[in-house]
Amino acid sequence: MSEFPAAESIANAIFLGCVAVAASGALIAALSTRVIRSVCGLAVCCIGLSGLYYFLNSPFLAMMEILIYLGAVCVNVVFAVMLAEPDEPVRPRLRSAWLWTALAVVVSAAVFWALTRLALGTTWELTGPRVNDGSVRTIGIALLTTHSLAFELISLLLLVAIVGALAVARPGRTRRT
């Protein structure tokens, strides 16, 4: 039993607040019809995730979540939207959209049920001593020695994503005189 029962309830409230921020941002990103609102929802979701990382005693991952996703990915998407053609043709709404929505809900519920059953049916045991203390020094050494190939592939993937976003967005602009 904790010496301060109020501290545990405050920690639970902070955790639930971070989960609520992440979930609401994800819903905004997924359900919005405008790209800029979706990007804002993605940013809110990333802020909630960084709060969860910080809550799980990983301040480095929390800061990387903010720097990489908010500082790079969201800004990159906003630049791509700004470079794209502003007038898009309106597509007619499909009459069978409710069928696809129902199918998506069924598939999502099945995946959620399977993952929940797997998570609750598994015995989670800690294996061995904790090698990584989560410090920036330890993570930096691991990234540049053990995981250097993955680190380089991620940087290459981000470079390709930026160039691809510019290549896709650039032909949409026309010169107006």
mmCIF file of C-alpha atoms in Angstrom:
data_model
loop_
_atom_site.group_PDB
_atom_site.id
_atom_site.type_symbol
_atom_site.label_atom_id
_atom_site.label_comp_id
_atom_site.label_asym_id
_atom_site.label_seq_id
_atom_site.Cartn_x
_atom_site.Cartn_y
_atom_site.Cartn_z
ATOM 1 C CA MET A 1 0.000 0.000 0.000
ATOM 2 C CA SER A 2 1.322 3.398 -0.919
ATOM 3 C CA GLU A 3 2.125 5.920 1.792
ATOM 4 C CA PHE A 4 0.200 8.552 -0.140
ATOM 5 C CA PRO A 5 -2.976 7.115 -1.661
ATOM 6 C CA ALA A 6 -3.702 10.450 -3.308
ATOM 7 C CA ALA A 7 -0.436 10.227 -5.294
ATOM 8 C CA GLU A 8 -1.560 6.975 -6.892
ATOM 9 C CA SER A 9 -4.895 8.475 -7.901
ATOM 10 C CA ILE A 10 -3.130 11.541 -9.337
ATOM 11 C CA ALA A 11 -0.817 9.260 -11.331
ATOM 12 C CA ASN A 12 -3.843 7.333 -12.620
ATOM 13 C CA ALA A 13 -5.530 10.595 -13.610
ATOM 14 C CA ILE A 14 -2.413 11.752 -15.482
ATOM 15 C CA PHE A 15 -2.186 8.411 -17.278
ATOM 16 C CA LEU A 16 -5.851 8.490 -18.262
ATOM 17 C CA GLY A 17 -5.462 12.098 -19.388
ATOM 18 C CA CYS A 18 -2.561 11.151 -21.672
ATOM 19 C CA VAL A 19 -4.573 8.233 -23.054
ATOM 20 C CA ALA A 20 -7.564 10.519 -23.653
ATOM 21 C CA VAL A 21 -5.401 13.099 -25.461
ATOM 22 C CA ALA A 22 -3.815 10.401 -27.651
ATOM 23 C CA ALA A 23 -7.156 8.755 -28.435
ATOM 24 C CA SER A 24 -8.930 12.031 -29.207
ATOM 25 C CA GLY A 25 -6.081 13.128 -31.471
ATOM 26 C CA ALA A 26 -6.208 9.799 -33.275
ATOM 27 C CA LEU A 27 -9.964 10.150 -33.767
ATOM 28 C CA ILE A 28 -9.568 13.676 -35.101
ATOM 29 C CA ALA A 29 -6.838 12.502 -37.489
ATOM 30 C CA ALA A 30 -8.844 9.532 -38.721
ATOM 31 C CA LEU A 31 -12.304 11.084 -38.985
ATOM 32 C CA SER A 32 -11.515 14.539 -40.317
ATOM 33 C CA THR A 33 -12.265 15.284 -43.941
ATOM 34 C CA ARG A 34 -9.704 18.085 -44.227
ATOM 35 C CA VAL A 35 -6.002 17.319 -44.369
ATOM 36 C CA ILE A 36 -4.928 20.205 -42.143
ATOM 37 C CA ARG A 37 -7.328 19.092 -39.403
ATOM 38 C CA SER A 38 -6.004 15.551 -39.752
ATOM 39 C CA VAL A 39 -2.459 16.819 -39.305
ATOM 40 C CA CYS A 40 -3.541 18.742 -36.212
ATOM 41 C CA GLY A 41 -5.145 15.554 -34.886
ATOM 42 C CA LEU A 42 -1.905 13.695 -35.559
ATOM 43 C CA ALA A 43 -0.010 16.367 -33.637
ATOM 44 C CA VAL A 44 -2.397 16.081 -30.671
ATOM 45 C CA CYS A 45 -2.068 12.295 -30.770
ATOM 46 C CA CYS A 46 1.728 12.564 -30.758
ATOM 47 C CA ILE A 47 1.603 14.897 -27.761
ATOM 48 C CA GLY A 48 -0.512 12.335 -25.901
ATOM 49 C CA LEU A 49 1.920 9.568 -26.843
ATOM 50 C CA SER A 50 4.882 11.601 -25.658
ATOM 51 C CA GLY A 51 3.064 12.097 -22.361
ATOM 52 C CA LEU A 52 2.645 8.329 -22.106
ATOM 53 C CA TYR A 53 6.333 7.803 -22.839
ATOM 54 C CA TYR A 54 7.247 10.322 -20.156
ATOM 55 C CA PHE A 55 4.821 8.660 -17.758
ATOM 56 C CA LEU A 56 6.600 5.338 -18.423
ATOM 57 C CA ASN A 57 9.927 6.893 -17.283
ATOM 58 C CA SER A 58 11.346 7.321 -20.762
ATOM 59 C CA PRO A 59 11.923 11.050 -21.219
ATOM 60 C CA PHE A 60 14.247 10.470 -24.176
ATOM 61 C CA LEU A 61 11.517 8.700 -26.171
ATOM 62 C CA ALA A 62 9.044 11.416 -25.165
ATOM 63 C CA MET A 63 11.346 14.112 -26.521
ATOM 64 C CA MET A 64 12.064 12.129 -29.702
ATOM 65 C CA GLU A 65 8.312 11.692 -30.248
ATOM 66 C CA ILE A 66 7.899 15.451 -30.132
ATOM 67 C CA LEU A 67 10.984 16.247 -32.210
ATOM 68 C CA ILE A 68 10.509 13.642 -34.913
ATOM 69 C CA TYR A 69 6.752 13.438 -35.328
ATOM 70 C CA LEU A 70 5.713 16.976 -34.469
ATOM 71 C CA GLY A 71 8.854 18.687 -35.656
ATOM 72 C CA ALA A 72 9.424 16.690 -38.822
ATOM 73 C CA VAL A 73 6.485 14.591 -39.967
ATOM 74 C CA CYS A 74 3.657 17.044 -39.223
ATOM 75 C CA VAL A 75 5.615 19.987 -40.627
ATOM 76 C CA ASN A 76 6.477 17.921 -43.715
ATOM 77 C CA VAL A 77 2.812 17.102 -44.299
ATOM 78 C CA VAL A 78 1.837 20.759 -43.855
ATOM 79 C CA PHE A 79 4.476 21.782 -46.423
ATOM 80 C CA ALA A 80 3.163 19.139 -48.827
ATOM 81 C CA VAL A 81 -0.370 20.475 -48.387
ATOM 82 C CA MET A 82 0.846 24.020 -48.986
ATOM 83 C CA LEU A 83 2.619 22.944 -52.191
ATOM 84 C CA ALA A 84 -0.334 20.951 -53.513
ATOM 85 C CA GLU A 85 -3.039 22.270 -55.778
ATOM 86 C CA PRO A 86 -5.654 24.026 -53.631
ATOM 87 C CA ASP A 87 -8.662 23.253 -55.810
ATOM 88 C CA GLU A 88 -9.414 19.550 -55.812
ATOM 89 C CA PRO A 89 -12.403 18.200 -57.707
ATOM 90 C CA VAL A 90 -15.266 17.067 -55.515
ATOM 91 C CA ARG A 91 -15.775 13.323 -55.707
ATOM 92 C CA PRO A 92 -19.300 11.937 -55.639
ATOM 93 C CA ARG A 93 -20.140 10.092 -52.443
ATOM 94 C CA LEU A 94 -20.558 6.360 -52.867
ATOM 95 C CA ARG A 95 -23.860 4.858 -51.911
ATOM 96 C CA SER A 96 -22.163 1.762 -50.538
ATOM 97 C CA ALA A 97 -20.069 3.783 -48.073
ATOM 98 C CA TRP A 98 -22.086 2.421 -45.147
ATOM 99 C CA LEU A 99 -21.151 -1.117 -46.219
ATOM 100 C CA TRP A 100 -17.442 -0.286 -46.184
ATOM 101 C CA THR A 101 -17.873 1.470 -42.841
ATOM 102 C CA ALA A 102 -19.598 -1.578 -41.351
ATOM 103 C CA LEU A 103 -16.871 -3.843 -42.717
ATOM 104 C CA ALA A 104 -14.179 -1.610 -41.219
ATOM 105 C CA VAL A 105 -15.922 -1.642 -37.837
ATOM 106 C CA VAL A 106 -16.209 -5.457 -37.885
ATOM 107 C CA VAL A 107 -12.559 -5.932 -38.858
ATOM 108 C CA SER A 108 -11.417 -3.397 -36.235
ATOM 109 C CA ALA A 109 -13.503 -5.082 -33.543
ATOM 110 C CA ALA A 110 -12.071 -8.493 -34.488
ATOM 111 C CA VAL A 111 -8.498 -7.221 -34.327
ATOM 112 C CA PHE A 112 -9.183 -5.473 -31.005
ATOM 113 C CA TRP A 113 -10.766 -8.621 -29.570
ATOM 114 C CA ALA A 114 -7.858 -10.810 -30.717
ATOM 115 C CA LEU A 115 -5.218 -8.459 -29.314
ATOM 116 C CA THR A 116 -7.093 -8.072 -26.034
ATOM 117 C CA ARG A 117 -7.460 -11.825 -25.660
ATOM 118 C CA LEU A 118 -3.779 -12.306 -26.452
ATOM 119 C CA ALA A 119 -2.692 -9.624 -23.977
ATOM 120 C CA LEU A 120 -4.911 -10.867 -21.154
ATOM 121 C CA GLY A 121 -4.145 -14.552 -21.760
ATOM 122 C CA THR A 122 -0.365 -14.140 -21.709
ATOM 123 C CA THR A 123 1.685 -14.328 -18.540
ATOM 124 C CA TRP A 124 4.027 -11.375 -18.570
ATOM 125 C CA GLU A 125 7.283 -12.159 -16.826
ATOM 126 C CA LEU A 126 10.385 -10.044 -16.524
ATOM 127 C CA THR A 127 13.390 -11.807 -17.978
ATOM 128 C CA GLY A 128 16.831 -11.052 -16.599
ATOM 129 C CA PRO A 129 18.254 -7.829 -15.289
ATOM 130 C CA ARG A 130 17.550 -4.529 -16.934
ATOM 131 C CA VAL A 131 20.496 -3.695 -19.192
ATOM 132 C CA ASN A 132 19.369 -0.320 -20.524
ATOM 133 C CA ASP A 133 18.826 2.431 -17.983
ATOM 134 C CA GLY A 134 17.172 4.695 -20.575
ATOM 135 C CA SER A 135 19.813 7.406 -20.469
ATOM 136 C CA VAL A 136 20.723 9.344 -23.584
ATOM 137 C CA ARG A 137 24.290 7.997 -23.427
ATOM 138 C CA THR A 138 23.164 4.353 -23.361
ATOM 139 C CA ILE A 139 20.641 4.862 -26.162
ATOM 140 C CA GLY A 140 23.217 6.741 -28.265
ATOM 141 C CA ILE A 141 25.785 3.964 -27.856
ATOM 142 C CA ALA A 142 23.180 1.329 -28.762
ATOM 143 C CA LEU A 143 22.051 3.282 -31.839
ATOM 144 C CA LEU A 144 25.563 3.754 -33.148
ATOM 145 C CA THR A 145 26.871 0.249 -32.395
ATOM 146 C CA THR A 146 24.274 -2.492 -32.083
ATOM 147 C CA HIS A 147 21.468 -0.886 -34.089
ATOM 148 C CA SER A 148 23.481 1.236 -36.532
ATOM 149 C CA LEU A 149 21.962 -0.391 -39.650
ATOM 150 C CA ALA A 150 18.402 0.256 -38.456
ATOM 151 C CA PHE A 151 19.363 3.823 -37.531
ATOM 152 C CA GLU A 152 20.749 4.468 -41.032
ATOM 153 C CA LEU A 153 17.753 2.819 -42.726
ATOM 154 C CA ILE A 154 15.355 5.034 -40.768
ATOM 155 C CA SER A 155 17.258 8.164 -41.800
ATOM 156 C CA LEU A 156 17.216 6.972 -45.417
ATOM 157 C CA LEU A 157 13.468 6.297 -45.184
ATOM 158 C CA LEU A 158 12.827 9.814 -43.852
ATOM 159 C CA LEU A 159 14.906 11.290 -46.675
ATOM 160 C CA VAL A 160 12.934 9.303 -49.275
ATOM 161 C CA ALA A 161 9.659 10.405 -47.648
ATOM 162 C CA ILE A 162 10.640 14.073 -47.838
ATOM 163 C CA VAL A 163 11.782 13.830 -51.464
ATOM 164 C CA GLY A 164 8.663 11.821 -52.342
ATOM 165 C CA ALA A 165 6.379 14.376 -50.713
ATOM 166 C CA LEU A 166 8.037 17.155 -52.679
ATOM 167 C CA ALA A 167 7.895 15.148 -55.927
ATOM 168 C CA VAL A 168 4.203 14.400 -55.476
ATOM 169 C CA ALA A 169 3.257 17.931 -54.446
ATOM 170 C CA ARG A 170 5.316 19.886 -56.973
ATOM 171 C CA PRO A 171 3.478 18.968 -60.228
ATOM 172 C CA GLY A 172 0.221 20.152 -58.646
ATOM 173 C CA ARG A 173 1.368 23.755 -58.691
ATOM 174 C CA THR A 174 0.905 25.780 -61.818
ATOM 175 C CA ARG A 175 2.304 29.189 -62.587
ATOM 176 C CA ARG A 176 -0.279 31.902 -62.574
ATOM 177 C CA THR A 177 0.489 35.127 -64.347
#
